[in-house]
Short mmCIF file of C-alpha atoms and ligand atoms in Angstrom, two decimals:
data_model
loop_
_atom_site.label_atom_id
_atom_site.label_comp_id
_atom_site.label_asym_id
_atom_site.label_seq_id
_atom_site.Cartn_x
_atom_site.Cartn_y
_atom_site.Cartn_z
CA MET A 298 -0.58 24.43 -18.28
CA SER A 299 -4.48 24.47 -19.24
CA LYS A 300 -6.70 22.18 -17.21
CA THR A 301 -7.66 20.10 -20.30
CA ALA A 302 -3.79 19.10 -20.74
CA ARG A 303 -3.42 18.15 -17.14
CA ALA A 304 -0.98 15.00 -16.92
CA ASP A 305 -2.27 11.98 -14.73
CA TRP A 306 0.87 11.01 -13.54
CA TRP A 307 -0.63 11.14 -10.16
CA LYS A 308 -2.82 8.27 -10.78
CA LYS A 309 -0.15 5.93 -11.92
CA SER A 310 2.39 6.81 -9.12
CA VAL A 311 2.48 5.45 -5.71
CA ILE A 312 2.27 8.17 -3.03
CA TYR A 313 4.79 7.80 -0.05
CA GLN A 314 4.29 9.81 3.13
CA ILE A 315 6.85 11.09 4.96
CA TYR A 316 6.38 12.20 8.64
CA PRO A 317 9.50 14.51 8.56
CA LYS A 318 9.85 14.48 12.30
CA SER A 319 10.59 10.77 12.13
CA PHE A 320 12.07 9.89 9.06
CA ARG A 321 15.92 10.56 9.28
CA ASP A 322 17.76 13.00 11.61
CA ALA A 323 20.76 14.44 9.60
CA ASN A 324 22.02 17.03 12.25
CA GLY A 325 21.80 14.68 15.20
CA ASP A 326 19.35 16.78 17.42
CA GLY A 327 16.96 13.84 17.81
CA VAL A 328 14.37 15.11 15.43
CA GLY A 329 14.03 13.94 11.65
CA ASP A 330 14.83 16.98 8.92
CA ILE A 331 15.06 17.97 5.43
CA ARG A 332 18.55 17.04 4.94
CA GLY A 333 17.42 13.41 6.23
CA ILE A 334 15.11 12.99 3.48
CA ILE A 335 17.68 14.25 0.94
CA GLU A 336 19.93 11.44 2.18
CA LYS A 337 17.12 8.69 1.75
CA LEU A 338 16.01 9.80 -1.62
CA PRO A 339 17.88 6.87 -3.08
CA TYR A 340 16.07 4.33 -0.72
CA LEU A 341 12.54 6.12 -2.04
CA LYS A 342 13.88 5.74 -5.57
CA ASP A 343 14.88 2.09 -5.19
CA LEU A 344 11.28 1.41 -3.61
CA GLY A 345 9.66 2.75 -6.68
CA VAL A 346 7.75 5.60 -5.45
CA GLY A 347 6.69 8.31 -7.62
CA VAL A 348 5.65 10.83 -5.18
CA ALA A 349 6.58 11.82 -1.54
CA TRP A 350 4.04 13.36 0.32
CA LEU A 351 5.77 15.58 3.36
CA SER A 352 3.75 16.09 6.27
CA PRO A 353 3.92 19.93 7.30
CA ILE A 354 7.23 21.60 6.90
CA PHE A 355 6.25 24.97 7.36
CA ALA A 356 7.22 27.36 10.19
CA SER A 357 5.14 26.10 13.44
CA PRO A 358 5.17 25.97 17.43
CA MET A 359 4.82 22.11 16.62
CA ILE A 360 1.95 21.77 19.19
CA ASP A 361 0.10 19.57 16.45
CA ASN A 362 3.51 18.94 14.49
CA GLY A 363 3.06 21.29 11.98
CA TYR A 364 -0.61 21.24 11.50
CA ASP A 365 -0.79 24.61 13.62
CA THR A 366 1.26 26.80 10.99
CA SER A 367 2.62 30.13 12.12
CA ASP A 368 4.05 30.99 8.53
CA TYR A 369 3.13 29.48 5.39
CA THR A 370 5.98 30.54 3.23
CA ALA A 371 8.84 29.66 5.84
CA VAL A 372 10.45 26.24 6.45
CA ASN A 373 10.49 25.35 10.19
CA PRO A 374 14.03 25.74 11.52
CA LEU A 375 13.49 22.50 13.03
CA PHE A 376 13.60 20.91 9.86
CA GLY A 377 16.16 22.94 8.06
CA THR A 378 16.45 26.23 5.85
CA MET A 379 14.81 27.26 2.36
CA ALA A 380 18.06 26.20 0.82
CA ASP A 381 17.67 22.73 2.11
CA ALA A 382 14.03 22.64 0.97
CA GLU A 383 15.02 24.01 -2.33
CA GLU A 384 17.69 21.16 -2.64
CA LEU A 385 15.29 18.61 -1.59
CA PHE A 386 12.94 19.70 -4.37
CA GLU A 387 15.90 19.54 -7.09
CA GLU A 388 17.37 16.40 -5.91
CA ALA A 389 13.63 14.74 -5.95
CA ARG A 390 13.24 16.09 -9.51
CA LYS A 391 16.58 14.78 -10.69
CA ARG A 392 15.24 11.15 -9.47
CA ASP A 393 11.62 11.75 -10.91
CA ILE A 394 9.86 11.77 -7.79
CA ARG A 395 7.65 14.46 -7.21
CA ILE A 396 7.20 16.45 -3.81
CA VAL A 397 3.81 17.00 -2.37
CA LEU A 398 3.55 19.51 0.34
CA ASP A 399 1.05 19.33 3.22
CA ILE A 400 -1.05 22.56 3.71
CA ALA A 401 -3.13 22.88 6.93
CA LEU A 402 -5.47 25.59 5.39
CA ASN A 403 -8.51 25.34 7.56
CA HIS A 404 -6.74 26.88 10.62
CA THR A 405 -3.38 28.42 11.75
CA SER A 406 -1.55 28.34 14.80
CA THR A 407 -2.71 31.04 17.37
CA GLN A 408 0.83 31.95 17.05
CA HIS A 409 0.53 32.98 13.43
CA PRO A 410 1.13 36.91 13.09
CA TRP A 411 -2.47 36.81 11.38
CA PHE A 412 -4.00 35.57 14.67
CA VAL A 413 -1.96 37.72 17.03
CA ASN A 414 -3.21 40.77 14.74
CA ALA A 415 -6.78 39.49 14.90
CA SER A 416 -6.95 38.76 18.70
CA ALA A 417 -5.55 42.26 19.40
CA HIS A 418 -8.43 43.48 17.19
CA GLY A 419 -6.29 44.57 13.97
CA ASP A 420 -7.16 44.76 10.48
CA LYS A 421 -7.11 40.99 10.42
CA ARG A 422 -9.69 40.62 13.01
CA ASP A 423 -12.12 39.10 10.66
CA TRP A 424 -9.54 36.44 9.17
CA TYR A 425 -10.84 34.08 12.22
CA TRP A 426 -14.20 33.29 13.65
CA TRP A 427 -15.13 35.22 16.71
CA ARG A 428 -18.56 34.94 18.39
CA GLU A 429 -20.13 36.11 21.66
CA GLY A 430 -20.51 33.51 24.31
CA ARG A 431 -23.70 32.32 25.77
CA CYS A 432 -24.07 33.63 29.25
CA GLY A 433 -20.14 33.25 29.59
CA ALA A 434 -20.14 29.89 27.81
CA ALA A 435 -19.07 28.87 24.35
CA PRO A 436 -21.08 30.40 21.57
CA ASN A 437 -22.38 27.22 20.02
CA ASN A 438 -22.25 23.28 20.91
CA TRP A 439 -19.62 22.35 18.62
CA GLN A 440 -16.94 19.96 20.30
CA SER A 441 -13.29 19.91 19.22
CA ILE A 442 -12.22 16.93 17.34
CA PHE A 443 -9.55 16.55 19.70
CA GLY A 444 -12.04 16.59 22.66
CA GLY A 445 -13.62 19.33 24.70
CA PRO A 446 -15.39 22.75 23.46
CA ALA A 447 -14.46 24.04 19.98
CA TRP A 448 -14.38 27.50 21.37
CA SER A 449 -11.69 29.11 23.58
CA GLN A 450 -11.35 32.55 24.74
CA THR A 451 -8.68 35.18 24.34
CA ASP A 452 -7.33 37.60 27.15
CA ASP A 453 -10.29 40.06 26.46
CA GLY A 454 -12.71 37.21 26.70
CA SER A 455 -13.44 37.00 22.94
CA PHE A 456 -14.58 33.54 21.77
CA TYR A 457 -12.70 31.88 18.83
CA LEU A 458 -13.52 28.95 16.93
CA HIS A 459 -10.95 25.89 16.81
CA LEU A 460 -12.17 22.67 15.34
CA PHE A 461 -8.99 21.24 16.53
CA ASP A 462 -6.51 22.15 19.36
CA LYS A 463 -7.16 25.50 20.97
CA SER A 464 -3.68 26.47 19.34
CA GLN A 465 -5.14 25.93 16.19
CA ALA A 466 -7.71 28.83 15.19
CA ASP A 467 -10.28 28.33 12.34
CA LEU A 468 -9.41 30.81 9.61
CA ASN A 469 -12.71 32.57 8.22
CA TRP A 470 -12.88 31.53 4.46
CA GLU A 471 -15.59 33.94 4.07
CA ASN A 472 -13.11 36.58 3.78
CA PRO A 473 -11.36 36.82 0.40
CA ALA A 474 -8.44 38.25 1.62
CA VAL A 475 -7.73 34.74 3.55
CA ARG A 476 -8.05 33.02 0.54
CA ARG A 477 -5.92 35.10 -1.31
CA ALA A 478 -3.05 34.78 1.09
CA ILE A 479 -3.62 30.88 1.04
CA HIS A 480 -3.53 30.97 -2.82
CA ASP A 481 -0.23 33.09 -2.66
CA ALA A 482 1.39 30.68 -0.41
CA MET A 483 0.47 27.78 -2.70
CA ARG A 484 1.86 29.62 -5.76
CA PHE A 485 5.09 30.43 -3.81
CA TRP A 486 5.77 26.59 -3.33
CA LEU A 487 4.37 25.72 -6.78
CA ASP A 488 6.91 28.11 -8.26
CA LYS A 489 9.65 26.54 -6.57
CA GLY A 490 8.86 23.31 -8.41
CA VAL A 491 6.64 21.21 -5.85
CA GLY A 492 4.15 18.71 -7.53
CA GLY A 493 1.16 19.70 -5.40
CA PHE A 494 -0.40 19.86 -2.17
CA ARG A 495 -2.15 17.47 0.33
CA LEU A 496 -4.94 19.92 1.68
CA ASP A 497 -5.57 19.17 5.25
CA VAL A 498 -9.33 18.72 6.17
CA VAL A 499 -10.10 20.76 3.14
CA THR A 500 -14.09 20.00 3.24
CA VAL A 501 -14.61 21.83 6.41
CA ILE A 502 -13.34 25.25 5.09
CA SER A 503 -16.71 26.35 4.38
CA LYS A 504 -18.81 26.94 7.49
CA GLU A 505 -22.44 28.46 7.54
CA PRO A 506 -21.63 32.00 8.81
CA ASP A 507 -24.72 31.43 11.68
CA LEU A 508 -22.55 28.55 13.32
CA ARG A 509 -25.39 27.15 14.70
CA ASP A 510 -25.76 24.22 17.10
CA VAL A 511 -25.67 20.55 15.75
CA ILE A 512 -27.90 18.14 16.73
CA ASP A 513 -24.79 15.76 17.36
CA PRO A 514 -21.66 17.57 18.03
CA ARG A 515 -19.27 14.51 18.20
CA PRO A 516 -16.55 14.52 15.67
CA ALA A 517 -17.80 12.21 12.76
CA PRO A 518 -21.44 13.95 12.79
CA LEU A 519 -19.95 17.33 13.13
CA TYR A 520 -17.68 16.68 10.19
CA ARG A 521 -20.54 15.64 8.15
CA HIS A 522 -22.34 18.92 8.98
CA ILE A 523 -19.65 20.98 8.26
CA ALA A 524 -18.30 18.97 5.02
CA GLY A 525 -21.40 20.14 3.15
CA GLY A 526 -20.54 23.82 3.64
CA PRO A 527 -22.50 26.16 1.46
CA ARG A 528 -19.32 27.67 -0.12
CA LEU A 529 -17.11 24.86 -0.43
CA HIS A 530 -17.34 24.05 -4.33
CA GLU A 531 -16.88 27.79 -4.77
CA PHE A 532 -13.81 28.10 -2.72
CA LEU A 533 -12.23 24.93 -4.41
CA ARG A 534 -13.10 26.22 -8.01
CA GLU A 535 -11.61 29.48 -7.27
CA MET A 536 -8.57 27.88 -5.98
CA ARG A 537 -8.49 25.56 -9.10
CA ARG A 538 -8.71 28.73 -11.18
CA GLU A 539 -6.17 31.08 -9.35
CA VAL A 540 -3.64 28.15 -8.56
CA PHE A 541 -3.79 24.67 -9.92
CA ALA A 542 -4.76 25.31 -13.34
CA HIS A 543 -1.49 27.06 -13.83
CA TYR A 544 0.84 24.24 -12.80
CA ASP A 545 1.51 20.55 -13.59
CA CYS A 546 0.48 19.62 -10.00
CA VAL A 547 -1.77 17.44 -7.89
CA ALA A 548 -4.43 18.55 -5.49
CA ILE A 549 -5.25 15.95 -2.84
CA GLY A 550 -7.94 16.96 -0.40
CA GLU A 551 -8.18 15.27 3.02
CA ALA A 552 -12.06 14.98 3.16
CA PRO A 553 -13.68 14.14 6.52
CA GLY A 554 -17.45 13.92 6.28
CA VAL A 555 -17.95 13.17 2.68
CA ASP A 556 -19.63 10.06 1.27
CA PRO A 557 -18.84 8.92 -2.40
CA GLU A 558 -21.63 11.17 -3.76
CA ARG A 559 -20.26 14.36 -2.43
CA ALA A 560 -16.91 13.25 -3.18
CA SER A 561 -17.53 12.57 -6.82
CA LYS A 562 -18.43 16.28 -7.12
CA LEU A 563 -15.10 17.15 -5.77
CA VAL A 564 -13.17 15.10 -8.29
CA ASP A 565 -15.49 15.41 -11.27
CA PRO A 566 -13.17 15.90 -14.27
CA ALA A 567 -15.98 17.80 -16.09
CA ASP A 568 -15.83 20.40 -13.06
CA PRO A 569 -12.56 19.54 -11.52
CA MET A 570 -11.91 20.73 -8.12
CA LEU A 571 -9.50 18.57 -6.43
CA ASP A 572 -7.77 15.70 -8.43
CA MET A 573 -8.50 13.02 -5.63
CA ILE A 574 -9.44 13.08 -2.21
CA TYR A 575 -9.00 10.51 0.70
CA HIS A 576 -11.97 9.82 2.54
CA PHE A 577 -12.40 8.85 6.09
CA ASP A 578 -14.57 5.52 5.81
CA LEU A 579 -11.19 3.49 6.40
CA VAL A 580 -9.82 6.01 8.89
CA ALA A 581 -12.86 5.38 10.87
CA MET A 582 -12.36 1.71 11.08
CA ASN A 583 -9.89 1.48 14.05
CA PRO A 584 -10.64 -1.69 15.50
CA ILE A 585 -9.14 -2.36 19.02
CA ILE A 586 -5.83 -4.15 18.98
CA GLY A 587 -6.23 -7.82 18.82
CA GLY A 588 -10.04 -7.37 18.59
CA ASP A 589 -12.30 -8.56 16.26
CA TRP A 590 -13.34 -6.14 13.29
CA ASP A 591 -16.10 -6.40 10.54
CA ARG A 592 -14.35 -7.34 7.44
CA VAL A 593 -17.85 -7.39 5.27
CA ALA A 594 -18.14 -3.59 6.12
CA PHE A 595 -14.44 -3.21 5.47
CA LYS A 596 -14.52 -4.71 2.26
CA ARG A 597 -17.87 -2.93 1.25
CA ILE A 598 -15.84 0.61 1.63
CA PHE A 599 -13.70 -0.28 -1.35
CA SER A 600 -16.60 -1.27 -3.60
CA THR A 601 -18.63 1.68 -2.47
CA TRP A 602 -15.96 3.93 -3.32
CA ASP A 603 -14.88 2.28 -6.52
CA LYS A 604 -18.47 2.45 -7.71
CA GLY A 605 -18.99 5.63 -6.31
CA ILE A 606 -16.16 7.68 -8.11
CA GLY A 607 -14.93 4.78 -10.63
CA PRO A 608 -12.76 5.58 -13.56
CA ARG A 609 -14.36 8.98 -13.96
CA GLY A 610 -13.08 10.75 -10.95
CA TRP A 611 -10.20 9.16 -9.12
CA ASN A 612 -9.65 7.27 -5.97
CA SER A 613 -7.12 6.97 -3.40
CA VAL A 614 -6.35 4.29 -0.96
CA VAL A 615 -5.46 5.41 2.53
CA VAL A 616 -5.47 2.83 5.00
CA SER A 617 -2.59 4.26 7.17
CA ASN A 618 -0.99 7.70 8.09
CA HIS A 619 0.20 9.62 10.92
CA ASP A 620 -2.93 9.79 12.31
CA LEU A 621 -3.56 6.04 12.88
CA GLY A 622 -2.16 2.96 14.41
CA ARG A 623 -0.20 1.03 12.29
CA ILE A 624 -1.74 -0.97 9.49
CA SER A 625 -0.63 -4.48 10.33
CA SER A 626 -1.44 -3.79 13.97
CA ARG A 627 -4.88 -2.69 13.14
CA PHE A 628 -6.09 -5.08 10.78
CA GLY A 629 -3.34 -7.85 10.73
CA ASP A 630 -1.35 -9.50 13.87
CA GLY A 631 1.66 -7.59 13.35
CA SER A 632 3.43 -10.54 11.40
CA PRO A 633 5.30 -9.88 8.29
CA GLU A 634 2.62 -12.11 6.26
CA SER A 635 -0.19 -9.85 7.58
CA ALA A 636 1.88 -6.80 6.67
CA LYS A 637 2.48 -8.42 3.13
CA MET A 638 -1.20 -9.06 2.56
CA LEU A 639 -2.32 -5.53 3.82
CA LEU A 640 0.05 -4.02 1.26
CA THR A 641 -1.37 -6.07 -1.39
CA LEU A 642 -4.97 -4.69 -0.55
CA VAL A 643 -3.46 -1.14 -0.72
CA LEU A 644 -1.40 -1.65 -3.82
CA SER A 645 -3.90 -3.63 -6.13
CA GLN A 646 -6.96 -1.03 -6.12
CA ARG A 647 -8.13 0.91 -8.94
CA ALA A 648 -6.62 4.14 -6.99
CA THR A 649 -3.59 5.76 -6.15
CA PRO A 650 -2.12 3.85 -3.43
CA PHE A 651 -0.59 5.73 -0.37
CA ILE A 652 2.19 3.98 1.83
CA TYR A 653 2.99 5.58 5.21
CA GLN A 654 6.42 5.50 5.99
CA GLY A 655 7.44 2.27 7.55
CA ASP A 656 4.51 0.36 6.24
CA GLU A 657 6.66 -1.14 3.58
CA LEU A 658 8.63 -2.59 6.46
CA GLY A 659 5.61 -3.92 8.17
CA MET A 660 6.24 -1.65 11.42
CA ILE A 661 3.92 -1.96 14.31
CA ASN A 662 2.47 0.12 17.04
CA ALA A 663 4.71 1.12 19.87
CA PRO A 664 5.05 -0.56 23.50
CA PHE A 665 4.24 2.59 25.22
CA ALA A 666 4.66 2.17 28.97
CA THR A 667 4.50 5.55 30.39
CA LEU A 668 2.60 8.91 29.74
CA ASP A 669 5.94 10.80 29.18
CA GLU A 670 6.60 8.41 26.10
CA ILE A 671 3.56 10.23 24.33
CA ASP A 672 3.85 13.46 22.63
CA ASP A 673 0.72 13.67 20.63
CA VAL A 674 -1.65 16.60 21.50
CA TRP A 675 -4.61 14.65 20.79
CA ALA A 676 -3.55 12.03 23.06
CA LYS A 677 -2.65 14.38 26.00
CA THR A 678 -6.15 16.05 25.60
CA THR A 679 -7.58 12.55 25.74
CA TYR A 680 -5.83 11.59 29.21
CA ARG A 681 -6.63 14.93 30.72
CA LEU A 682 -10.47 14.57 29.73
CA ALA A 683 -10.72 10.97 31.02
CA ARG A 684 -8.86 11.68 34.40
CA GLU A 685 -11.39 14.90 34.42
CA LYS A 686 -14.12 12.41 34.05
CA GLY A 687 -12.86 10.32 37.11
CA LEU A 688 -11.13 7.48 35.19
CA SER A 689 -8.19 6.02 37.13
CA GLU A 690 -4.69 6.75 36.07
CA ALA A 691 -4.32 3.22 34.52
CA ASP A 692 -7.58 3.34 32.91
CA ALA A 693 -7.00 7.08 31.42
CA PHE A 694 -3.50 5.75 30.17
CA ALA A 695 -5.01 2.59 28.57
CA ARG A 696 -7.47 4.71 26.90
CA THR A 697 -4.44 7.29 25.56
CA VAL A 698 -2.37 4.26 24.52
CA ALA A 699 -5.30 2.68 22.43
CA MET A 700 -5.83 5.99 20.32
CA THR A 701 -2.61 7.85 20.34
CA ARG A 702 -1.14 8.82 16.87
CA ASP A 703 2.19 8.45 18.18
CA HIS A 704 2.08 4.54 17.19
CA ALA A 705 2.64 5.62 13.58
CA ARG A 706 5.04 8.50 14.64
CA THR A 707 7.87 6.48 16.11
CA PRO A 708 11.30 6.97 13.96
CA PHE A 709 11.64 4.95 11.03
CA GLN A 710 13.83 2.07 11.59
CA TRP A 711 16.80 2.08 9.22
CA ASN A 712 19.16 -0.29 10.76
CA ALA A 713 19.57 -2.39 13.99
CA SER A 714 22.13 0.42 15.58
CA ALA A 715 21.10 2.53 18.41
CA ASN A 716 18.06 4.51 17.55
CA GLY A 717 17.54 2.45 14.79
CA GLY A 718 19.70 4.50 12.54
CA PHE A 719 17.28 7.12 12.65
CA SER A 720 19.67 9.68 14.52
CA GLU A 721 22.81 9.58 16.31
CA ALA A 722 21.40 11.97 19.02
CA SER A 723 21.52 10.34 22.70
CA ARG A 724 17.66 10.99 22.95
CA THR A 725 15.04 11.04 20.21
CA TRP A 726 11.87 13.13 20.36
CA LEU A 727 9.98 9.59 20.59
CA ASN A 728 11.39 6.50 21.46
CA VAL A 729 12.43 4.29 18.77
CA ASN A 730 10.50 0.93 18.64
CA PRO A 731 12.82 -1.46 20.29
CA ASN A 732 11.89 -4.17 17.56
CA HIS A 733 14.17 -2.08 15.44
CA ALA A 734 17.05 -4.74 16.21
CA THR A 735 15.28 -7.13 13.87
CA LEU A 736 12.72 -5.03 12.24
CA ASN A 737 14.58 -2.56 9.98
CA ALA A 738 15.23 -1.33 6.37
CA ALA A 739 18.69 -2.58 6.01
CA ALA A 740 17.86 -6.27 6.92
CA GLN A 741 14.72 -6.27 4.69
CA THR A 742 17.17 -4.81 1.89
CA GLU A 743 19.04 -7.54 1.59
CA ASP A 744 16.00 -10.36 2.17
CA VAL A 745 14.40 -11.17 -0.87
CA ASN A 746 11.24 -12.47 1.08
CA SER A 747 11.11 -9.27 3.27
CA VAL A 748 8.09 -7.15 3.64
CA ARG A 749 10.09 -4.38 1.79
CA ALA A 750 10.97 -6.98 -1.05
CA TRP A 751 7.13 -7.65 -1.45
CA ALA A 752 6.21 -4.16 -1.51
CA LYS A 753 8.71 -3.17 -4.02
CA HIS A 754 7.54 -6.05 -6.36
CA LEU A 755 3.92 -4.53 -5.98
CA ILE A 756 4.86 -1.28 -6.69
CA ALA A 757 6.71 -2.47 -9.89
CA LEU A 758 3.40 -4.32 -10.88
CA ARG A 759 1.58 -1.03 -11.12
CA GLU A 760 3.45 -0.12 -14.25
CA ASP A 761 1.00 -2.62 -15.87
CA PRO A 762 -2.10 -0.37 -16.59
CA LEU A 763 -4.15 -3.23 -15.61
CA TRP A 764 -3.44 -2.47 -11.89
CA VAL A 765 -3.95 1.19 -12.56
CA PHE A 766 -6.92 1.44 -14.58
CA GLY A 767 -8.63 -2.07 -14.66
CA ALA A 768 -11.98 -2.31 -13.51
CA PHE A 769 -12.67 -3.35 -10.19
CA GLU A 770 -14.94 -6.28 -9.10
CA ASP A 771 -15.62 -7.88 -5.38
CA LEU A 772 -16.14 -11.48 -6.17
CA ALA A 773 -17.58 -12.40 -2.93
CA PRO A 774 -18.76 -9.34 -0.94
CA GLY A 775 -20.48 -11.19 1.75
CA ASP A 776 -17.42 -13.55 2.54
CA PRO A 777 -16.62 -12.76 6.16
CA ASP A 778 -13.02 -13.99 5.90
CA LEU A 779 -11.71 -13.48 2.43
CA PHE A 780 -11.42 -10.44 0.12
CA VAL A 781 -11.49 -11.67 -3.39
CA TYR A 782 -11.50 -9.50 -6.23
CA ALA A 783 -11.03 -9.03 -9.84
CA ARG A 784 -9.16 -6.35 -11.81
CA GLU A 785 -9.61 -6.46 -15.86
CA HIS A 786 -8.59 -4.16 -18.48
CA GLN A 787 -8.89 -4.51 -22.16
CA GLY A 788 -9.50 -8.26 -22.06
CA ARG A 789 -7.07 -8.99 -19.42
CA ARG A 790 -8.01 -10.09 -16.02
CA ALA A 791 -6.23 -10.87 -12.70
CA ILE A 792 -7.61 -12.07 -9.49
CA VAL A 793 -6.55 -10.85 -6.00
CA ALA A 794 -7.16 -13.59 -3.25
CA LEU A 795 -6.59 -12.11 0.44
CA ASN A 796 -7.31 -14.23 3.45
CA LEU A 797 -8.05 -11.43 6.10
CA ARG A 798 -7.81 -14.10 8.82
CA ASP A 799 -4.83 -15.58 10.81
CA GLU A 800 -6.35 -19.03 9.81
CA ALA A 801 -6.21 -21.09 6.67
CA LYS A 802 -9.34 -21.01 4.77
CA PRO A 803 -10.29 -23.23 1.64
CA LEU A 804 -9.68 -21.66 -1.83
CA PRO A 805 -13.03 -20.87 -3.31
CA ALA A 806 -14.06 -22.22 -6.48
CA TYR A 807 -14.04 -19.08 -8.20
CA VAL A 808 -10.41 -18.78 -7.86
CA PRO A 809 -8.16 -20.59 -10.44
CA ALA A 810 -6.06 -22.97 -8.58
CA HIS A 811 -3.09 -22.72 -11.10
CA ALA A 812 0.25 -21.51 -10.31
CA PRO A 813 -0.16 -18.06 -8.96
CA LEU A 814 1.56 -14.91 -10.36
CA LEU A 815 2.53 -13.75 -6.66
CA ARG A 816 1.76 -15.32 -3.29
CA ASN A 817 3.32 -14.39 0.04
CA VAL A 818 3.52 -18.03 1.67
CA ASP A 819 4.29 -21.54 0.55
CA GLY A 820 2.04 -24.38 1.09
CA ALA A 821 -0.93 -26.15 -0.67
CA LEU A 822 -2.53 -24.40 -3.48
CA ASP A 823 -6.12 -25.54 -2.48
CA MET A 824 -6.01 -23.32 0.57
CA LEU A 825 -5.41 -19.96 1.48
CA ALA A 826 -2.86 -19.98 4.29
CA PRO A 827 -3.40 -17.35 7.39
CA TRP A 828 -3.03 -14.15 5.92
CA GLU A 829 -2.19 -15.29 2.45
CA ALA A 830 -2.18 -12.61 -0.45
CA ARG A 831 -2.43 -14.51 -3.75
CA ILE A 832 -2.39 -12.76 -7.39
CA VAL A 833 -3.78 -15.25 -10.00
CA GLY A 834 -3.90 -14.47 -13.73
CA ALA A 835 -7.07 -15.64 -15.14
C1 NOJ B 206 -5.76 16.02 9.95
C2 NOJ B 206 -4.14 15.88 10.30
O1 NOJ B 206 -3.99 14.80 9.45
C3 NOJ B 206 -4.04 15.74 11.56
O2 NOJ B 206 -2.64 15.17 11.87
C4 NOJ B 206 -4.32 17.03 12.25
O3 NOJ B 206 -4.00 17.11 13.45
C5 NOJ B 206 -5.47 17.50 11.82
N1 NOJ B 206 -5.97 17.39 10.62
C6 NOJ B 206 -5.78 19.12 12.01
O4 NOJ B 206 -4.71 19.80 11.25
#
């Protein structure tokens, strides 16, 4: 398909992120798998999502749960076989659900044969970044995103770059053979009928080859430094030309370090590289649980990105994913009302909404009590470094619980049975949140007032082009309590009024007080109840 004829199904669809390890375990080994996803396709269909993005399913030692690839064209046996994957693609296609695969292309596992060859000084030596140490220390001052230096040594003392864990060596995209190998892998899956890719941290694939010191080597400034890499556009244009332009597919870039100006270049329809990106401004807002957070700054992110990319390129809304605490624990109070309000926010933007598995139920953070309940490599590094700095076990543990990505990775809560219906195993890889006894999909499917019913309703609302394409305007950017915005399309207008607080607030005069189209609570119309979400036709 030529680039001018590319369809825009991905603008109209809701994207549902599946974390395969935690979605549904069909073979009873305590870990989710592909057959589990096949089993639950009817659930996704019923919810109304058009795209399922799977966190990595490729072969991997799973130190970072698949973001450490050891073979880009093999299915991880933990998740099933190639035949299972092909069946998934086919069953999804029958239901009109596109499967988007996650590809970690900035780095591979150090167990990938490419790295094994490179570290033995084979013909793939130049596929990775090797540098001389400085007096025995790391070649530059870059810090790994997970903590500690971004350099480790192989047995012969050579330093290799890893922006993430030491088991994730950065690929040298300067080398055309690397780029060709990744293009080949992408084509391999697209030929099998997948609907596109989510490209892990794609904005950092191009590095200035001198790899010089940075002024501030902490994660966010380092991301900003590398994301402006000199050959990023060239690499992405090449990928477009070589791969995406030949398929009806979507290319979604995970885009740390970019602001709307940089991002708009990546998704400019006149010079397309990616179809959409997901930025890190919302990811970076990680309020301390129960603590206060800056609602005005939060709202500004939505307006800034809408204005910055607007209708020309295309935005996405990613407020939650497998790297963050649960959305209703971060920005709400874990109640169904706050979960519904936050889902309304996500699903009523001019952007493709991403729902992370379980958010449609209002799943919340996990009550981790001991370190051995946590698996996350980043969390373990955080704990180790905190202890090395002299923090007590209790303080280091508290720091780890506050940041661990495992809050979002506890198994999906299908029903009230043992393991929440996720698995028949005696032990699951992470414990199921004990609140599955009351918070689960089965209970919510029967309840017309559930969070899931609300999510389903909002997803269906997006069949109206007003909600997909309508212009967005924040009606009160300075209001520290409410987020009230208008969506307008071809002379039709709707207003969304969200109460971002757990206390009632008077309805502002600019919101019509007549009967709402949708409301998540009952009560007087002249007030916005705690965590109320209201949609009014105007
Ligand atoms: C971003 C992914 O979302 C995260 O889970 C992973 O650890 C890093 N990239 C490294 O691949």
